[in-house]
PDB file of C-alpha atoms (C1' of nucleotides) and ligand atoms in Angstrom:
ATOM      1  CA  MET A 983       0.000   0.000   0.000  1.00 80.00           C
ATOM      2  CA  GLY A 984       1.308   3.435  -0.950  1.00 90.00           C
ATOM      3  CA  ILE A 985       1.046   6.976   0.352  1.00 90.00           C
ATOM      4  CA  ILE A 986      -2.412   8.220   1.286  1.00 92.00           C
ATOM      5  CA  ARG A 987      -1.764  11.252   3.461  1.00 97.00           C
ATOM      6  CA  LYS A 988       0.786  13.927   2.618  1.00 97.00           C
ATOM      7  CA  THR A 989       2.230  14.317   6.071  1.00 98.00           C
ATOM      8  CA  LYS A 990       5.039  16.622   7.051  1.00 98.00           C
ATOM      9  CA  SER A 991       7.466  13.701   7.092  1.00 98.00           C
ATOM     10  CA  VAL A 992       6.445  12.565   3.619  1.00 98.00           C
ATOM     11  CA  LYS A 993       6.958  16.071   2.257  1.00 98.00           C
ATOM     12  CA  THR A 994      10.366  16.294   3.905  1.00 98.00           C
ATOM     13  CA  LEU A 995      11.529  13.028   2.367  1.00 98.00           C
ATOM     14  CA  LEU A 996      10.207  13.931  -1.073  1.00 98.00           C
ATOM     15  CA  GLU A 997      12.107  17.195  -0.878  1.00 98.00           C
ATOM     16  CA  VAL A 998      15.323  15.424   0.108  1.00 98.00           C
ATOM     17  CA  PHE A 999      15.075  13.174  -2.945  1.00 98.00           C
ATOM     18  CA  GLU A1000      14.144  16.118  -5.153  1.00 97.00           C
ATOM     19  CA  GLN A1001      17.393  17.813  -4.258  1.00 97.00           C
ATOM     20  CA  ALA A1002      19.581  14.711  -4.285  1.00 96.00           C
ATOM     21  CA  ASP A1003      21.763  14.091  -7.295  1.00 92.00           C
ATOM     22  CA  SER A1004      22.634  10.553  -6.282  1.00 95.00           C
ATOM     23  CA  ALA A1005      20.996   7.642  -4.523  1.00 97.00           C
ATOM     24  CA  LEU A1006      20.592   7.755  -0.748  1.00 98.00           C
ATOM     25  CA  SER A1007      21.127   4.930   1.703  1.00 98.00           C
ATOM     26  CA  VAL A1008      18.494   4.421   4.367  1.00 98.00           C
ATOM     27  CA  VAL A1009      21.208   4.612   7.012  1.00 98.00           C
ATOM     28  CA  GLU A1010      22.186   8.060   5.829  1.00 98.00           C
ATOM     29  CA  LEU A1011      18.582   9.232   5.660  1.00 98.00           C
ATOM     30  CA  VAL A1012      17.851   8.026   9.178  1.00 98.00           C
ATOM     31  CA  GLU A1013      20.912   9.850  10.458  1.00 98.00           C
ATOM     32  CA  ARG A1014      20.243  13.029   8.501  1.00 98.00           C
ATOM     33  CA  LEU A1015      16.602  13.241   9.542  1.00 98.00           C
ATOM     34  CA  HIS A1016      16.791  11.876  13.071  1.00 97.00           C
ATOM     35  CA  ARG A1017      15.789  15.237  14.549  1.00 97.00           C
ATOM     36  CA  GLU A1018      12.728  15.538  12.323  1.00 98.00           C
ATOM     37  CA  MET A1019      11.350  12.012  12.375  1.00 98.00           C
ATOM     38  CA  ASN A1020      11.777   8.585  13.897  1.00 98.00           C
ATOM     39  CA  LYS A1021      13.784   5.949  12.043  1.00 98.00           C
ATOM     40  CA  THR A1022      10.720   3.712  11.834  1.00 98.00           C
ATOM     41  CA  THR A1023       8.947   6.506  10.002  1.00 98.00           C
ATOM     42  CA  VAL A1024      11.775   6.793   7.496  1.00 98.00           C
ATOM     43  CA  TYR A1025      11.613   3.070   6.744  1.00 98.00           C
ATOM     44  CA  ARG A1026       7.840   3.104   6.417  1.00 98.00           C
ATOM     45  CA  ILE A1027       7.643   6.134   4.152  1.00 98.00           C
ATOM     46  CA  LEU A1028      10.375   4.803   1.840  1.00 98.00           C
ATOM     47  CA  ASP A1029       8.423   1.567   1.617  1.00 98.00           C
ATOM     48  CA  ARG A1030       5.246   3.363   0.631  1.00 97.00           C
ATOM     49  CA  LEU A1031       6.965   5.648  -1.851  1.00 97.00           C
ATOM     50  CA  GLU A1032       8.428   2.596  -3.531  1.00 96.00           C
ATOM     51  CA  ASP A1033       4.987   0.983  -3.772  1.00 95.00           C
ATOM     52  CA  ASP A1034       3.772   4.170  -5.409  1.00 94.00           C
ATOM     53  CA  GLY A1035       6.464   4.061  -8.059  1.00 93.00           C
ATOM     54  CA  THR A1036       7.938   7.304  -6.748  1.00 95.00           C
ATOM     55  CA  LEU A1037      11.155   5.673  -5.567  1.00 96.00           C
ATOM     56  CA  HIS A1038      13.037   2.501  -6.371  1.00 95.00           C
ATOM     57  CA  SER A1039      15.442   0.598  -4.163  1.00 95.00           C
ATOM     58  CA  PHE A1040      18.448  -1.628  -4.572  1.00 95.00           C
ATOM     59  CA  MET A1041      21.166  -3.228  -2.470  1.00 95.00           C
ATOM     60  CA  GLY A1042      24.710  -1.924  -2.284  1.00 94.00           C
ATOM     61  CA  ARG A1043      27.667  -4.285  -2.233  1.00 92.00           C
ATOM     62  CA  ASP A1044      27.811  -4.007   1.562  1.00 90.00           C
ATOM     63  CA  GLY A1045      24.187  -5.099   1.982  1.00 93.00           C
ATOM     64  CA  LEU A1046      22.795  -1.654   2.750  1.00 96.00           C
ATOM     65  CA  LYS A1047      19.559  -0.571   1.094  1.00 97.00           C
ATOM     66  CA  TRP A1048      19.581   2.420  -1.221  1.00 98.00           C
ATOM     67  CA  TYR A1049      16.758   4.492  -2.650  1.00 98.00           C
ATOM     68  CA  ALA A1050      16.497   6.880  -5.565  1.00 96.00           C
ATOM     69  CA  LYS A1051      13.810   8.653  -7.560  1.00 94.00           C
ATOM     70  CA  CYS A1052      12.070   6.799 -10.337  1.00 90.00           C
ATOM     71  CA  ARG A1053      11.717   8.382 -13.720  1.00 84.00           C
ATOM     72  CA  GLY A1054       8.259   7.730 -15.051  1.00 76.00           C
ATOM     73  CA  CYS A1055       7.176   4.786 -12.911  1.00 74.00           C
ATOM     74  CA  THR A1056       3.713   4.278 -11.435  1.00 75.00           C
ATOM     75  CA  ALA A1057       2.384   1.817  -8.885  1.00 76.00           C
ATOM     76  CA  SER A1058       1.413  -0.617 -11.642  1.00 77.00           C
ATOM     77  CA  GLN A1059       4.309   0.039 -14.013  1.00 73.00           C
ATOM     78  CA  HIS A1060       7.505  -0.299 -12.038  1.00 72.00           C
ATOM     79  CA  THR A1061       9.827  -0.748 -14.971  1.00 69.00           C
ATOM     80  CA  ASP A1062      12.609   1.753 -14.436  1.00 68.00           C
ATOM     81  CA  ALA A1063      15.386  -0.836 -14.674  1.00 79.00           C
ATOM     82  CA  HIS A1064      18.840   0.648 -14.874  1.00 90.00           C
ATOM     83  CA  PRO A1065      22.297  -0.070 -13.496  1.00 94.00           C
ATOM     84  CA  HIS A1066      23.804   1.638 -10.473  1.00 96.00           C
ATOM     85  CA  PHE A1067      27.320   2.712  -9.764  1.00 97.00           C
ATOM     86  CA  GLN A1068      28.894   2.578  -6.321  1.00 97.00           C
ATOM     87  CA  CYS A1069      32.253   4.167  -5.527  1.00 96.00           C
ATOM     88  CA  ARG A1070      34.350   1.810  -3.418  1.00 93.00           C
ATOM     89  CA  ASP A1071      36.287   4.750  -2.011  1.00 92.00           C
ATOM     90  CA  CYS A1072      33.736   7.371  -0.923  1.00 93.00           C
ATOM     91  CA  GLY A1073      30.599   5.249  -1.146  1.00 94.00           C
ATOM     92  CA  LYS A1074      28.742   7.609  -3.477  1.00 96.00           C
ATOM     93  CA  THR A1075      26.072   5.653  -5.304  1.00 97.00           C
ATOM     94  CA  GLU A1076      24.310   6.779  -8.439  1.00 96.00           C
ATOM     95  CA  CYS A1077      21.698   5.754 -10.967  1.00 94.00           C
ATOM     96  CA  LEU A1078      23.106   5.309 -14.443  1.00 94.00           C
ATOM     97  CA  THR A1079      21.149   6.183 -17.514  1.00 91.00           C
ATOM     98  CA  LEU A1080      22.953   3.446 -19.403  1.00 89.00           C
ATOM     99  CA  ASP A1081      20.750   0.981 -21.202  1.00 84.00           C
ATOM    100  CA  VAL A1082      21.511  -2.581 -20.210  1.00 85.00           C
ATOM    101  CA  SER A1083      20.037  -5.515 -22.028  1.00 86.00           C
ATOM    102  CA  ILE A1084      18.800  -8.129 -19.593  1.00 88.00           C
ATOM    103  CA  PRO A1085      20.051 -11.496 -20.783  1.00 90.00           C
ATOM    104  CA  SER A1086      17.627 -14.382 -20.998  1.00 92.00           C
ATOM    105  CA  VAL A1087      18.451 -17.672 -19.298  1.00 95.00           C
ATOM    106  CA  PRO A1088      17.509 -21.064 -20.737  1.00 95.00           C
ATOM    107  CA  ASN A1089      14.541 -22.710 -18.976  1.00 96.00           C
ATOM    108  CA  ARG A1090      14.080 -19.776 -16.651  1.00 96.00           C
ATOM    109  CA  LYS A1091      11.858 -16.717 -16.616  1.00 96.00           C
ATOM    110  CA  VAL A1092      13.768 -13.538 -15.836  1.00 95.00           C
ATOM    111  CA  ASP A1093      11.559 -10.807 -14.377  1.00 92.00           C
ATOM    112  CA  SER A1094      14.092  -8.216 -13.379  1.00 91.00           C
ATOM    113  CA  ALA A1095      17.786  -7.606 -13.015  1.00 93.00           C
ATOM    114  CA  GLU A1096      20.022  -5.682 -10.691  1.00 94.00           C
ATOM    115  CA  LEU A1097      23.310  -4.501 -12.093  1.00 95.00           C
ATOM    116  CA  LEU A1098      25.693  -2.852  -9.674  1.00 96.00           C
ATOM    117  CA  LEU A1099      28.935  -1.471 -11.014  1.00 95.00           C
ATOM    118  CA  ILE A1100      31.705  -0.942  -8.503  1.00 95.00           C
ATOM    119  CA  GLY A1101      34.682   1.305  -9.003  1.00 95.00           C
ATOM    120  CA  LEU A1102      35.960   4.818  -8.496  1.00 96.00           C
ATOM    121  CA  CYS A1103      33.821   7.900  -8.998  1.00 96.00           C
ATOM    122  CA  GLU A1104      34.817  11.087 -10.732  1.00 95.00           C
ATOM    123  CA  GLU A1105      36.176  12.770  -7.616  1.00 95.00           C
ATOM    124  CA  CYS A1106      37.962   9.751  -6.184  1.00 95.00           C
ATOM    125  CA  LEU A1107      39.778   9.184  -9.470  1.00 94.00           C
ATOM    126  CA  LEU A1108      41.828  12.353  -9.012  1.00 87.00           C
TER     127      LEU A1108
ATOM    128  CA  MET B 259      44.594 -13.933   4.762  1.00 79.00           C
ATOM    129  CA  GLY B 260      43.532 -17.317   3.431  1.00 90.00           C
ATOM    130  CA  ILE B 261      43.515 -20.901   4.619  1.00 91.00           C
ATOM    131  CA  ILE B 262      46.677 -22.183   6.272  1.00 92.00           C
ATOM    132  CA  ARG B 263      45.547 -25.294   8.139  1.00 97.00           C
ATOM    133  CA  LYS B 264      43.261 -27.913   6.635  1.00 97.00           C
ATOM    134  CA  THR B 265      41.074 -28.429   9.661  1.00 98.00           C
ATOM    135  CA  LYS B 266      38.121 -30.770   9.878  1.00 98.00           C
ATOM    136  CA  SER B 267      35.740 -27.825   9.474  1.00 98.00           C
ATOM    137  CA  VAL B 268      37.516 -26.582   6.369  1.00 98.00           C
ATOM    138  CA  LYS B 269      37.329 -30.027   4.804  1.00 98.00           C
ATOM    139  CA  THR B 270      33.639 -30.290   5.623  1.00 98.00           C
ATOM    140  CA  LEU B 271      32.851 -26.945   3.991  1.00 98.00           C
ATOM    141  CA  LEU B 272      34.912 -27.722   0.908  1.00 98.00           C
ATOM    142  CA  GLU B 273      33.002 -30.979   0.536  1.00 98.00           C
ATOM    143  CA  VAL B 274      29.660 -29.234   0.850  1.00 98.00           C
ATOM    144  CA  PHE B 275      30.577 -26.860  -1.981  1.00 98.00           C
ATOM    145  CA  GLU B 276      31.988 -29.724  -4.034  1.00 97.00           C
ATOM    146  CA  GLN B 277      28.619 -31.431  -3.962  1.00 97.00           C
ATOM    147  CA  ALA B 278      26.469 -28.312  -4.367  1.00 96.00           C
ATOM    148  CA  ASP B 279      25.014 -27.557  -7.758  1.00 93.00           C
ATOM    149  CA  SER B 280      23.940 -24.037  -6.814  1.00 95.00           C
ATOM    150  CA  ALA B 281      25.148 -21.204  -4.621  1.00 97.00           C
ATOM    151  CA  LEU B 282      24.694 -21.485  -0.857  1.00 98.00           C
ATOM    152  CA  SER B 283      23.635 -18.741   1.525  1.00 98.00           C
ATOM    153  CA  VAL B 284      25.607 -18.363   4.730  1.00 98.00           C
ATOM    154  CA  VAL B 285      22.383 -18.630   6.691  1.00 98.00           C
ATOM    155  CA  GLU B 286      21.686 -22.028   5.186  1.00 98.00           C
ATOM    156  CA  LEU B 287      25.234 -23.224   5.774  1.00 98.00           C
ATOM    157  CA  VAL B 288      25.166 -22.163   9.419  1.00 98.00           C
ATOM    158  CA  GLU B 289      21.895 -24.014   9.918  1.00 98.00           C
ATOM    159  CA  ARG B 290      22.982 -27.108   8.023  1.00 98.00           C
ATOM    160  CA  LEU B 291      26.288 -27.397   9.852  1.00 98.00           C
ATOM    161  CA  HIS B 292      25.337 -26.182  13.303  1.00 97.00           C
ATOM    162  CA  ARG B 293      25.975 -29.605  14.833  1.00 97.00           C
ATOM    163  CA  GLU B 294      29.457 -29.824  13.330  1.00 98.00           C
ATOM    164  CA  MET B 295      30.787 -26.330  13.813  1.00 98.00           C
ATOM    165  CA  ASN B 296      30.031 -22.950  15.342  1.00 98.00           C
ATOM    166  CA  LYS B 297      28.492 -20.242  13.168  1.00 98.00           C
ATOM    167  CA  THR B 298      31.508 -18.009  13.743  1.00 98.00           C
ATOM    168  CA  THR B 299      33.664 -20.742  12.264  1.00 98.00           C
ATOM    169  CA  VAL B 300      31.458 -20.923   9.171  1.00 98.00           C
ATOM    170  CA  TYR B 301      31.773 -17.184   8.619  1.00 98.00           C
ATOM    171  CA  ARG B 302      35.535 -17.228   9.157  1.00 98.00           C
ATOM    172  CA  ILE B 303      36.229 -20.169   6.870  1.00 98.00           C
ATOM    173  CA  LEU B 304      34.093 -18.733   4.069  1.00 98.00           C
ATOM    174  CA  ASP B 305      36.032 -15.497   4.396  1.00 98.00           C
ATOM    175  CA  ARG B 306      39.345 -17.274   4.091  1.00 97.00           C
ATOM    176  CA  LEU B 307      38.231 -19.465   1.208  1.00 97.00           C
ATOM    177  CA  GLU B 308      37.193 -16.334  -0.652  1.00 96.00           C
ATOM    178  CA  ASP B 309      40.579 -14.738  -0.042  1.00 95.00           C
ATOM    179  CA  ASP B 310      42.141 -17.879  -1.485  1.00 94.00           C
ATOM    180  CA  GLY B 311      40.122 -17.638  -4.674  1.00 94.00           C
ATOM    181  CA  THR B 312      38.379 -20.911  -3.856  1.00 95.00           C
ATOM    182  CA  LEU B 313      34.975 -19.292  -3.352  1.00 96.00           C
ATOM    183  CA  HIS B 314      33.322 -16.076  -4.441  1.00 95.00           C
ATOM    184  CA  SER B 315      30.478 -14.238  -2.743  1.00 96.00           C
ATOM    185  CA  PHE B 316      27.628 -11.968  -3.706  1.00 95.00           C
ATOM    186  CA  MET B 317      24.523 -10.434  -2.199  1.00 95.00           C
ATOM    187  CA  GLY B 318      21.032 -11.720  -2.850  1.00 95.00           C
ATOM    188  CA  ARG B 319      18.134  -9.343  -3.358  1.00 92.00           C
ATOM    189  CA  ASP B 320      17.143  -9.765   0.299  1.00 91.00           C
ATOM    190  CA  GLY B 321      20.588  -8.725   1.535  1.00 93.00           C
ATOM    191  CA  LEU B 322      21.787 -12.206   2.466  1.00 96.00           C
ATOM    192  CA  LYS B 323      25.292 -13.253   1.526  1.00 97.00           C
ATOM    193  CA  TRP B 324      25.786 -16.153  -0.871  1.00 98.00           C
ATOM    194  CA  TYR B 325      28.861 -18.180  -1.717  1.00 98.00           C
ATOM    195  CA  ALA B 326      29.782 -20.458  -4.598  1.00 97.00           C
ATOM    196  CA  LYS B 327      32.837 -22.165  -6.008  1.00 94.00           C
ATOM    197  CA  CYS B 328      35.147 -20.219  -8.262  1.00 90.00           C
ATOM    198  CA  ARG B 329      36.255 -21.692 -11.535  1.00 85.00           C
ATOM    199  CA  GLY B 330      39.915 -21.006 -12.021  1.00 77.00           C
ATOM    200  CA  CYS B 331      40.508 -18.157  -9.599  1.00 76.00           C
ATOM    201  CA  THR B 332      43.519 -17.730  -7.359  1.00 77.00           C
ATOM    202  CA  ALA B 333      44.259 -15.381  -4.486  1.00 78.00           C
ATOM    203  CA  SER B 334      45.834 -12.872  -6.849  1.00 79.00           C
ATOM    204  CA  GLN B 335      43.542 -13.397  -9.843  1.00 74.00           C
ATOM    205  CA  HIS B 336      39.971 -13.104  -8.597  1.00 73.00           C
ATOM    206  CA  THR B 337      38.380 -12.519 -11.967  1.00 70.00           C
ATOM    207  CA  ASP B 338      35.550 -15.007 -12.166  1.00 69.00           C
ATOM    208  CA  ALA B 339      32.887 -12.389 -12.934  1.00 79.00           C
ATOM    209  CA  HIS B 340      29.570 -13.833 -13.941  1.00 90.00           C
ATOM    210  CA  PRO B 341      25.897 -13.136 -13.336  1.00 94.00           C
ATOM    211  CA  HIS B 342      23.743 -14.944 -10.804  1.00 96.00           C
ATOM    212  CA  PHE B 343      20.148 -16.015 -10.941  1.00 97.00           C
ATOM    213  CA  GLN B 344      17.852 -16.003  -7.913  1.00 97.00           C
ATOM    214  CA  CYS B 345      14.400 -17.607  -7.966  1.00 96.00           C
ATOM    215  CA  ARG B 346      11.882 -15.316  -6.291  1.00 93.00           C
ATOM    216  CA  ASP B 347       9.678 -18.306  -5.468  1.00 92.00           C
ATOM    217  CA  CYS B 348      11.938 -20.983  -3.939  1.00 93.00           C
ATOM    218  CA  GLY B 349      15.036 -18.849  -3.392  1.00 94.00           C
ATOM    219  CA  LYS B 350      17.381 -21.145  -5.313  1.00 96.00           C
ATOM    220  CA  THR B 351      20.375 -19.134  -6.432  1.00 97.00           C
ATOM    221  CA  GLU B 352      22.805 -20.161  -9.129  1.00 96.00           C
ATOM    222  CA  CYS B 353      25.901 -19.064 -10.966  1.00 95.00           C
ATOM    223  CA  LEU B 354      25.312 -18.475 -14.648  1.00 94.00           C
ATOM    224  CA  THR B 355      27.931 -19.234 -17.248  1.00 91.00           C
ATOM    225  CA  LEU B 356      26.570 -16.398 -19.365  1.00 89.00           C
ATOM    226  CA  ASP B 357      29.105 -13.873 -20.531  1.00 85.00           C
ATOM    227  CA  VAL B 358      28.138 -10.339 -19.589  1.00 85.00           C
ATOM    228  CA  SER B 359      29.955  -7.350 -20.919  1.00 86.00           C
ATOM    229  CA  ILE B 360      30.606  -4.825 -18.185  1.00 88.00           C
ATOM    230  CA  PRO B 361      29.642  -1.421 -19.499  1.00 90.00           C
ATOM    231  CA  SER B 362      32.027   1.462 -19.054  1.00 92.00           C
ATOM    232  CA  VAL B 363      30.839   4.683 -17.462  1.00 95.00           C
ATOM    233  CA  PRO B 364      32.048   8.121 -18.521  1.00 95.00           C
ATOM    234  CA  ASN B 365      34.540   9.690 -16.090  1.00 96.00           C
ATOM    235  CA  ARG B 366      34.496   6.681 -13.822  1.00 96.00           C
ATOM    236  CA  LYS B 367      36.681   3.621 -13.412  1.00 96.00           C
ATOM    237  CA  VAL B 368      34.662   0.412 -13.216  1.00 95.00           C
ATOM    238  CA  ASP B 369      36.499  -2.375 -11.400  1.00 92.00           C
ATOM    239  CA  SER B 370      33.832  -5.000 -11.103  1.00 91.00           C
ATOM    240  CA  ALA B 371      30.159  -5.618 -11.578  1.00 93.00           C
ATOM    241  CA  GLU B 372      27.471  -7.624  -9.895  1.00 94.00           C
ATOM    242  CA  LEU B 373      24.570  -8.738 -12.021  1.00 95.00           C
ATOM    243  CA  LEU B 374      21.717 -10.474 -10.253  1.00 96.00           C
ATOM    244  CA  LEU B 375      18.854 -11.782 -12.354  1.00 96.00           C
ATOM    245  CA  ILE B 376      15.601 -12.390 -10.535  1.00 95.00           C
ATOM    246  CA  GLY B 377      12.807 -14.597 -11.784  1.00 95.00           C
ATOM    247  CA  LEU B 378      11.463 -18.122 -11.716  1.00 96.00           C
ATOM    248  CA  CYS B 379      13.658 -21.191 -11.848  1.00 96.00           C
ATOM    249  CA  GLU B 380      13.097 -24.302 -13.883  1.00 95.00           C
ATOM    250  CA  GLU B 381      11.059 -26.091 -11.216  1.00 95.00           C
ATOM    251  CA  CYS B 382       8.999 -23.102 -10.112  1.00 96.00           C
ATOM    252  CA  LEU B 383       7.969 -22.404 -13.697  1.00 94.00           C
ATOM    253  CA  LEU B 384       5.879 -25.603 -13.852  1.00 88.00           C
TER     254      LEU B 384
ATOM    255  C1'  DA C 864      57.057 -35.803  22.164  1.00 57.27           C
ATOM    256  C1'  DA C 865      57.055 -30.951  22.806  1.00 57.27           C
ATOM    257  C1'  DA C 866      56.418 -26.447  21.171  1.00 57.27           C
ATOM    258  C1'  DT C 867      54.130 -23.084  18.318  1.00 57.27           C
ATOM    259  C1'  DT C 868      50.267 -20.722  16.784  1.00 57.27           C
ATOM    260  C1'  DA C 869      46.301 -20.983  13.426  1.00 57.27           C
ATOM    261  C1'  DA C 870      41.835 -22.065  14.140  1.00 57.27           C
ATOM    262  C1'  DC C 871      37.855 -22.896  17.020  1.00 57.27           C
ATOM    263  C1'  DG C 872      33.864 -22.352  20.526  1.00 57.27           C
ATOM    264  C1'  DC C 873      31.392 -19.482  23.089  1.00 57.27           C
ATOM    265  C1'  DA C 874      29.256 -15.517  24.764  1.00 57.27           C
ATOM    266  C1'  DA C 875      28.546 -11.022  24.229  1.00 57.27           C
ATOM    267  C1'  DC C 876      27.996  -7.518  21.060  1.00 57.27           C
ATOM    268  C1'  DT C 877      26.732  -4.421  16.812  1.00 57.27           C
ATOM    269  C1'  DC C 878      23.577  -2.583  13.821  1.00 57.27           C
ATOM    270  C1'  DG C 879      20.188  -2.534   9.962  1.00 57.27           C
ATOM    271  C1'  DG C 880      15.698  -3.422   9.898  1.00 57.27           C
ATOM    272  C1'  DT C 881      10.856  -4.831  11.965  1.00 57.27           C
ATOM    273  C1'  DT C 882       6.779  -5.057  15.104  1.00 57.27           C
ATOM    274  C1'  DG C 883       3.063  -3.819  18.504  1.00 57.27           C
ATOM    275  C1'  DC C 884       0.651  -0.496  20.413  1.00 57.27           C
ATOM    276  C1'  DA C 885      -0.727   3.885  22.261  1.00 57.27           C
ATOM    277  C1'  DT C 886      -1.055   8.556  20.492  1.00 57.27           C
ATOM    278  C1'  DC C 887      -1.328  12.147  16.940  1.00 57.27           C
ATOM    279  C1'  DA C 888      -2.781  14.700  13.068  1.00 57.27           C
ATOM    280  C1'  DA C 889      -4.385  14.722   7.883  1.00 57.27           C
ATOM    281  C1'  DG C 890      -8.283  15.283   5.658  1.00 57.27           C
ATOM    282  C1'  DA C 891     -13.247  14.091   5.029  1.00 57.27           C
ATOM    283  C1'  DA C 892     -17.796  15.051   6.739  1.00 57.27           C
ATOM    284  C1'  DG C 893     -21.050  17.942   8.770  1.00 57.27           C
TER     285       DG C 893
ATOM    286  C1'  DC D1088     -14.768  26.065  12.085  1.00 57.27           C
ATOM    287  C1'  DT D1089     -15.576  21.749  14.735  1.00 57.27           C
ATOM    288  C1'  DT D1090     -15.974  16.825  14.937  1.00 57.27           C
ATOM    289  C1'  DC D1091     -14.860  12.295  13.493  1.00 57.27           C
ATOM    290  C1'  DT D1092     -12.315   8.715  11.295  1.00 57.27           C
ATOM    291  C1'  DT D1093      -8.300   6.317  10.577  1.00 57.27           C
ATOM    292  C1'  DG D1094      -3.734   6.533   8.311  1.00 57.27           C
ATOM    293  C1'  DA D1095       0.610   7.861  10.088  1.00 57.27           C
ATOM    294  C1'  DT D1096       3.940   8.534  13.778  1.00 57.27           C
ATOM    295  C1'  DG D1097       6.940   7.805  18.090  1.00 57.27           C
ATOM    296  C1'  DC D1098       8.732   4.851  21.105  1.00 57.27           C
ATOM    297  C1'  DA D1099      10.447   0.822  23.034  1.00 57.27           C
ATOM    298  C1'  DA D1100      11.242  -3.646  22.511  1.00 57.27           C
ATOM    299  C1'  DC D1101      12.550  -6.959  19.434  1.00 57.27           C
ATOM    300  C1'  DC D1102      14.841  -9.823  15.452  1.00 57.27           C
ATOM    301  C1'  DG D1103      18.589 -11.753  13.069  1.00 57.27           C
ATOM    302  C1'  DA D1104      22.762 -11.536  10.122  1.00 57.27           C
ATOM    303  C1'  DG D1105      27.220 -10.761  10.927  1.00 57.27           C
ATOM    304  C1'  DT D1106      31.377  -9.429  14.162  1.00 57.27           C
ATOM    305  C1'  DT D1107      34.619  -9.332  18.145  1.00 57.27           C
ATOM    306  C1'  DG D1108      37.453 -10.739  22.204  1.00 57.27           C
ATOM    307  C1'  DC D1109      39.386 -14.170  24.522  1.00 57.27           C
ATOM    308  C1'  DG D1110      40.482 -18.521  26.489  1.00 57.27           C
ATOM    309  C1'  DT D1111      41.050 -23.221  24.692  1.00 57.27           C
ATOM    310  C1'  DT D1112      42.031 -26.791  21.117  1.00 57.27           C
ATOM    311  C1'  DA D1113      44.337 -29.090  17.615  1.00 57.27           C
ATOM    312  C1'  DA D1114      47.101 -28.832  13.066  1.00 57.27           C
ATOM    313  C1'  DT D1115      51.664 -28.470  11.851  1.00 57.27           C
ATOM    314  C1'  DT D1116      56.647 -27.625  12.737  1.00 57.27           C
ATOM    315  C1'  DT D1117      60.839 -28.704  15.219  1.00 57.27           C
TER     316       DT D1117
HETATM  317 MN1   MN E1085      18.350   3.925  -9.727  1.00 57.27          MN
HETATM  318 MN1   MN E1086      28.924 -17.308  -8.953  1.00 57.27          MN
HETATM  319 ZN1   ZN E1087      34.041   8.318  -4.790  1.00 57.27          ZN
HETATM  320 ZN1   ZN E1088      12.486 -21.767  -7.797  1.00 57.27          ZN
END
DNA sequence: AAATTAACGCAACTCGGTTGCATCAAGAAG
DNA sequence: CTTCTTGATGCAACCGAGTTGCGTTAATTT
């Protein structure tokens, strides 16, 4: 079930993602917003925003959950599949606009794919 | 640091992977072997076997850690990069022999990639 | 056989994430 | 604007995967 009431906390989180240029880990969000809302609230709102097709989530290499804005998804059409890039030095994690063809596997039905690229970001390369 | 002594526990784990046809989650290994060794020992041996290039690990969609045998890796050459398939119904997780080209990203250095395909396995399709 | 030390068992811990429940506040109804 | 309904929140307790410290055990060297 998605968002029904536009509470103060929901608005705050939407604004944070509006201004973010990269993906955000839940851990960072909880820390950054711990004066404005409870960590349980952060988890629950992210959950609902994902159901709505407003956000999408993925796992980083370390097992932490990350969220980022969807481009053109709805609750029924959650098809914004794209790779992500995680910097192994500073941790910065971004959505890539790269198109990746999802390979098919014999005798199996592939519904979705998660491609995480790991390396060094622009700044950490210098 | 890798394996130095071939203890009973190390031999047991190597045998389990020798006979496995799919990847194994740490959680399952700990449960399956809890009469033969402590969970800490399972974690530590898997760690060392990965350092050796005997095993490789990856994260499932749920954030659990999975291990599987490497084919032709060593401690210095850990280059067995391949996609994995996880069944969203039964959880079975396998290494795929599919070749996947790792895309390059402008202004970034990509070291490695993790591609996890999610769908229905052979048995769960029926 | 004795010495060395890598590896193990155990208990306590860390931390990301969840749950139950009482309370609050968004928004519909009047 | 006030009242009512109930979705959303705060809080505390909990869960579970993974880690750490340390005393003991056993694989390997001498
Ligand atoms: Mn993304
Ligand atoms: Mn594999
Ligand atoms: Zn970086
Ligand atoms: Zn299956």
